[in-house]
Short mmCIF file of C-alpha atoms in Angstrom, two decimals:
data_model
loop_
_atom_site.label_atom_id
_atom_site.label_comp_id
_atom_site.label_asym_id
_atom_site.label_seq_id
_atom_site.Cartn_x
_atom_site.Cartn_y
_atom_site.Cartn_z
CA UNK A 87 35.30 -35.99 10.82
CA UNK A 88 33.25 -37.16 7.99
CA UNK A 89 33.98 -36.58 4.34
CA UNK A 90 32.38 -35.83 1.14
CA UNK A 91 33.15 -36.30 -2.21
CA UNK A 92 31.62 -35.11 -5.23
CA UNK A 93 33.07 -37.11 -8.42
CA UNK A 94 32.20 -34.32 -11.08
CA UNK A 95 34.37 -31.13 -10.98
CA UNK A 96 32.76 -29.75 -14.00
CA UNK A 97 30.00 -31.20 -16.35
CA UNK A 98 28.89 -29.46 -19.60
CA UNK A 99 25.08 -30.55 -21.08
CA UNK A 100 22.71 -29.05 -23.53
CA UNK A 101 19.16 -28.15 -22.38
CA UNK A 102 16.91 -30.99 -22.12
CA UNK A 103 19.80 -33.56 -21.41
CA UNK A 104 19.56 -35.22 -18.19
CA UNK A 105 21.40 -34.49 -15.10
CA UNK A 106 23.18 -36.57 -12.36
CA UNK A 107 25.55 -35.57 -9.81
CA UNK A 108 27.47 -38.24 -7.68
CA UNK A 109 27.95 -37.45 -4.26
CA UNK A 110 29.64 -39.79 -1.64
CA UNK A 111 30.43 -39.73 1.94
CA UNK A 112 32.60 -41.49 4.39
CA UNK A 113 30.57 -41.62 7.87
CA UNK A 114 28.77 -44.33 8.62
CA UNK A 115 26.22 -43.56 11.41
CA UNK A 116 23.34 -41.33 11.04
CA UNK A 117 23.62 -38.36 8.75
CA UNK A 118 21.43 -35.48 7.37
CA UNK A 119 22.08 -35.32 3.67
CA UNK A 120 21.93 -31.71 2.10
CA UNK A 121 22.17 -30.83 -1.60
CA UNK A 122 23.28 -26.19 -2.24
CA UNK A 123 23.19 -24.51 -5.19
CA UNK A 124 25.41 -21.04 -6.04
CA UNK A 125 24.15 -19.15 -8.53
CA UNK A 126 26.43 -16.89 -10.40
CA UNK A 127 27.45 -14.04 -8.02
CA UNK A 128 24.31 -15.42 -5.59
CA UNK A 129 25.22 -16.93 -2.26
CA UNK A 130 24.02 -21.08 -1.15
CA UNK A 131 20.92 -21.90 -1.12
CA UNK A 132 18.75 -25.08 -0.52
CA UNK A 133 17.72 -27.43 -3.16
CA UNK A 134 17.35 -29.99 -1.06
CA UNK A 135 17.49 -32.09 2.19
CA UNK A 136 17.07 -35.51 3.73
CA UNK A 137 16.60 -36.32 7.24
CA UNK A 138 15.04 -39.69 7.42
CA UNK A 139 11.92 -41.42 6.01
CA UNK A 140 11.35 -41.83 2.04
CA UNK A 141 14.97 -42.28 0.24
CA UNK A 142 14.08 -40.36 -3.21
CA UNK A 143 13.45 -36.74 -1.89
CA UNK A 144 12.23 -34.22 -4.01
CA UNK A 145 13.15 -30.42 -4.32
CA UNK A 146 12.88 -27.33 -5.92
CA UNK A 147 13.36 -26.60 -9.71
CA UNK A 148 12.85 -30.29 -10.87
CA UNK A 149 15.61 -31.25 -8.43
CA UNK A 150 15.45 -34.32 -6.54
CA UNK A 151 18.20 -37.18 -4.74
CA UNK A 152 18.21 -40.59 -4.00
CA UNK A 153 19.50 -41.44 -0.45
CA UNK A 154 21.21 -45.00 -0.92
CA UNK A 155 22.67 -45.85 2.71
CA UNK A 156 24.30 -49.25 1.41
CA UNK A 157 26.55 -47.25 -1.09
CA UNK A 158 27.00 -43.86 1.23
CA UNK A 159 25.11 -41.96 -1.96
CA UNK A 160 23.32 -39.01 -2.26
CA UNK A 161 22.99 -38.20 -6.25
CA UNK A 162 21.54 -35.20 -7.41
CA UNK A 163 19.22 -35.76 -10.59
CA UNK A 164 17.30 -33.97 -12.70
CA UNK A 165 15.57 -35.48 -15.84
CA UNK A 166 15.60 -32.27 -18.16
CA UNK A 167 17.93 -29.18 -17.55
CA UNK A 168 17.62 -25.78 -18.30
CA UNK A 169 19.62 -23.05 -19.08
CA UNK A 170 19.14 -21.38 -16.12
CA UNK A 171 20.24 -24.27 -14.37
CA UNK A 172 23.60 -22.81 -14.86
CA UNK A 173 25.70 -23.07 -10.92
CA UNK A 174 27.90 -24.77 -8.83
CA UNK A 175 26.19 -27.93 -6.61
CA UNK A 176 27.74 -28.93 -3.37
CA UNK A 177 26.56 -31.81 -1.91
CA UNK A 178 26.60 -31.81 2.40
CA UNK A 179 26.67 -33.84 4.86
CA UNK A 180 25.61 -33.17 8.70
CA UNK A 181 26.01 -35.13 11.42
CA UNK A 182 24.35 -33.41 15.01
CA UNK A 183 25.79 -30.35 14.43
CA UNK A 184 28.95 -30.93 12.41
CA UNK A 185 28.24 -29.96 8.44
CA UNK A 186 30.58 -30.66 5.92
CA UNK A 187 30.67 -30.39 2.10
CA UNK A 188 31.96 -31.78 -1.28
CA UNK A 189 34.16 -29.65 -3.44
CA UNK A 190 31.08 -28.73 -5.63
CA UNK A 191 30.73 -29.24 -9.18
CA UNK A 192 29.93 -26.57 -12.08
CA UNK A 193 27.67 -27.15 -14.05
CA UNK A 194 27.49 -25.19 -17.80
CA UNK A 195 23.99 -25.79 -19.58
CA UNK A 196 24.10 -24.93 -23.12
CA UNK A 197 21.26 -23.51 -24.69
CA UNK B 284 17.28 -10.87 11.96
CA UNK B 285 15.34 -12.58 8.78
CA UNK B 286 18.93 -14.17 8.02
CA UNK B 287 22.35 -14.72 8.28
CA UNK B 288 24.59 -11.41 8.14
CA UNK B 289 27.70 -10.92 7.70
CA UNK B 290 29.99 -7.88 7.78
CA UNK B 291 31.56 -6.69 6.14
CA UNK B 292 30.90 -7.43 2.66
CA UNK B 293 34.27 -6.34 1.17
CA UNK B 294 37.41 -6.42 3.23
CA UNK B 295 40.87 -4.88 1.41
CA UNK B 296 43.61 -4.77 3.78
CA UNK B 297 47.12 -5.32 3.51
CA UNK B 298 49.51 -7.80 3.87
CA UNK B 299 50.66 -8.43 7.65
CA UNK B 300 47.57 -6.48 9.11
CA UNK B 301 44.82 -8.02 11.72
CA UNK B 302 40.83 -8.29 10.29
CA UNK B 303 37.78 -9.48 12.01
CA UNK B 304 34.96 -10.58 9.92
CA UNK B 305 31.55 -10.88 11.78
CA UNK B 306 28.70 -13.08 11.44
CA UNK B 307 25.27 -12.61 13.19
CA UNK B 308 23.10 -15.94 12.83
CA UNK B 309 19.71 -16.14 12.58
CA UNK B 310 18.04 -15.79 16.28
CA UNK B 311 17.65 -19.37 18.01
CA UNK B 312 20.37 -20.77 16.04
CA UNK B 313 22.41 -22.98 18.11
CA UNK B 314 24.97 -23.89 15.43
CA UNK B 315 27.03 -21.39 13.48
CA UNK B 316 29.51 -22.25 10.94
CA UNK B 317 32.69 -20.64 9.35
CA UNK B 318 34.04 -21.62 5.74
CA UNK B 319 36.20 -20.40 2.97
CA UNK B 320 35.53 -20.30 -0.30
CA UNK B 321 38.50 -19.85 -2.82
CA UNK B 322 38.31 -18.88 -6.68
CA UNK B 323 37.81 -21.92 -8.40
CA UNK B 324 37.47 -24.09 -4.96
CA UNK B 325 34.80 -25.69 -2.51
CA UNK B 326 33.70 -24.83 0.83
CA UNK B 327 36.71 -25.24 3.18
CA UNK B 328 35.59 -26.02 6.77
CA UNK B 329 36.87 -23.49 9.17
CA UNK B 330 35.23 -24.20 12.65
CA UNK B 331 31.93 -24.83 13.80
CA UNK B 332 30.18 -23.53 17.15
CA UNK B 333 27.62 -25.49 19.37
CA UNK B 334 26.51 -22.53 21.61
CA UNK B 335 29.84 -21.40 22.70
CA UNK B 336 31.99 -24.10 22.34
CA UNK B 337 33.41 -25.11 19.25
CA UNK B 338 33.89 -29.14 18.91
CA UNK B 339 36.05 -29.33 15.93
CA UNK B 340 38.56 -26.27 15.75
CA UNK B 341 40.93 -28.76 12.85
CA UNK B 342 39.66 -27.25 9.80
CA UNK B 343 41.22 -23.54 11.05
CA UNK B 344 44.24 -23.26 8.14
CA UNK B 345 46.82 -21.94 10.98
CA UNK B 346 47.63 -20.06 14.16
CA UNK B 347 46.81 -17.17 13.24
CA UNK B 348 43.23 -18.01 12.67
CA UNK B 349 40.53 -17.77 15.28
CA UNK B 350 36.92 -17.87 16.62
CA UNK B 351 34.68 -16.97 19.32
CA UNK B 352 31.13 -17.09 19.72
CA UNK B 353 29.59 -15.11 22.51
CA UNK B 354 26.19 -15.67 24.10
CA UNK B 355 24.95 -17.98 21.59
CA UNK B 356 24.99 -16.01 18.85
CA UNK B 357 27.50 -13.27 17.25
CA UNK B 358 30.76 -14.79 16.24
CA UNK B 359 33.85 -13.30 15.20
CA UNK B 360 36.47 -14.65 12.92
CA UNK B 361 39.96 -12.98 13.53
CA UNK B 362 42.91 -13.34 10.92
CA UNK B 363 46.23 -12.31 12.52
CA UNK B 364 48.94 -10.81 10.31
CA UNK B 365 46.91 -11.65 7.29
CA UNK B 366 48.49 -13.17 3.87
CA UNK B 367 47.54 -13.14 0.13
CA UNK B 368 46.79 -16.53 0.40
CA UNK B 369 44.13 -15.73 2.98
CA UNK B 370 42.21 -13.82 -0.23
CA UNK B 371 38.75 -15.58 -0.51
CA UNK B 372 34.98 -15.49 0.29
CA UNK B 373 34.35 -16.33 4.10
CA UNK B 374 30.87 -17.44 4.41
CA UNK B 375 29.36 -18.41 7.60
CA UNK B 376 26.01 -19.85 8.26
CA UNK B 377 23.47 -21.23 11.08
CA UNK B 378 21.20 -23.59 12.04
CA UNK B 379 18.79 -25.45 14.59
CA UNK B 380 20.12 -28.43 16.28
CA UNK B 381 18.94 -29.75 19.46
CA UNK B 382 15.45 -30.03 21.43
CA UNK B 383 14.88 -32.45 18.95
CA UNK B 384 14.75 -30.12 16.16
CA UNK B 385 17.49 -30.08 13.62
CA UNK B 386 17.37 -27.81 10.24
CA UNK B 387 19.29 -27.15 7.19
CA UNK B 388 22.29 -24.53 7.36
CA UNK B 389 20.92 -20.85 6.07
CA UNK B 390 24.20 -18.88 4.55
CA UNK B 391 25.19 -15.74 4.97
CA UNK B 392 26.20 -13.60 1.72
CA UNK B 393 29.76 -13.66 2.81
CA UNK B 394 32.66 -11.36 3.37
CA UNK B 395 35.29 -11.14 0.75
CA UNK B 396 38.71 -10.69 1.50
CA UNK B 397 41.21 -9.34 -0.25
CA UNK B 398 44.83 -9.57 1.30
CA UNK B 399 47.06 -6.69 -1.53
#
C-alpha cells in the first residue's frame, strides 16, 4: 500500500507569515492527491484536491498545492495566514479506491 | 442522507466488553472507509470497502477487530473484548469511485470511544 508522509509535526507562525506544508508519498502510478483540514473539535473537511490536469490547484481559504510528480510532492501553501487558520492538515493520497493519509501537522497561528 | 453518519457519537464501555460502531455513507457511495484517530495522532487506516468486499483488511490493529459492509452501504465496525488502548475517535467516510467517476472522501463526525 502506498504511503504518506508529512515532514512537519507541528509548525508555529504569526499572522501574515507564509505557510508551506511538505507532503510526500511513496506510490508511483497514478494517484488522486487530497489536502483535510480539522478544525478544533470540527471533523475533516476538504481544502483541496487534485485529479489530473493543471499541477498548482487552488482551494478554499487562500489554500492552494503544487502537484510535482518527479519529486512525489504535494505541498500545501498559503502566502499569508490567519489566525483562524488555526488546525491540523493531513495530506492524502488515493489510488482507485484505496485512501491513505499523512500523520497531519498542527498548525498554531499567532495573532 | 446529506452525509456521512455515524453512531454513536460517544461510546463508554468497559474493559473486556464487545461494541459496534456504525457508519451509514452517503447514498451511491461505492467506497467506505474506517480510521482511527488517537489523541495527539494521525488517521490510522483501518479497512476500506469496495461494495462489499474489502481489498486491504492490513491496517485492522488485531483479531479482535472487524468489518462488514452489507448491500453497498451500512458498515459495521465490531471491537471484541475491547482494551484501553482501543480509546480513540473512529471516523469513517465515503466516496464515488467507479463508472468513471471518482470523488474526494466526505467524513463522518466520528464515534468516540472510550474503553474505562
Amino acid at each position: 500500500a502506498q504511503s504518506v508522509s508529512q515532514h512537519n509535526h507541528h509548525v508555529i507562525l504569526s499572522e501574515a507569515a507564509s505557510l508551506e506544508l511538505g507532503c510526500n508519498y511513496s506510490y508511483g502510478g497514478t494517484v488522486n492527491l487530497f489536502w483535510y483540514v480539522q478544525y478544533p473539535g470540527q471533523h475533516l473537511q476538504l481544502l483541496l484536491k487534485y485529479f489530473s490536469g493543471d499541477p498548482l490547484v487552488k482551494g478554499i481559504k487562500g489554500f492552494e498545492a503544487e502537484f510535482i510528480k518527479s519529486k512525489f510532492s504535494f505541498n500545501l501553501r498559503k502566502p499569508s495566514v490567519q489566525w483562524s487558520d488555526t488546525a491540523e492538515y493531513f495530506c492524502a493520497v488515493k489510488l482507485v479506491g484505496d485512501m491513505r493519509f499523512g500523520a497531519g501537522t498542527r498548525l498554531t497561528v499567532k495573532p | 442522507g446529506a452525509g456521512v453518519s455515524q453512531s454513536p457519537s460517544n461510546k463508554v464501555t468497559e474493559k473486556g466488553k464487545d461494541v459496534e460502531l456504525r457508519c451509514d455513507p452517503i447514498s451511491g457511495h461505492t467506497a467506505l472507509y474506517w480510521y482511527r484517530q488517537s489523541l495527539g495522532q494521525g488517521l490510522e487506516f483501518l479497512i476500506y470497502f469496495q461494495g462489499n468486499s474489502a481489498p486491504d483488511k492490513s491496517g485492522l490493529p488485531s483479531d479482535r477487530f472487524s468489518a462488514e459492509r452489507t448491500g453497498g452501504s451500512v458498515s459495521t465496525l465490531t471491537i471484541q473484548r475491547t482494551q484501553q488502548e482501543d480509546s480513540a475517535v473512529y471516523l469513517c467516510a465515503s466516496s464515488l469511485v467507479g463508472q468513471g467517476l471518482n470523488t474526494e472522501a466526505f467524513f463522518g463526525q466520528g464515534t468516540r470511544l472510550t474503553v474505562v
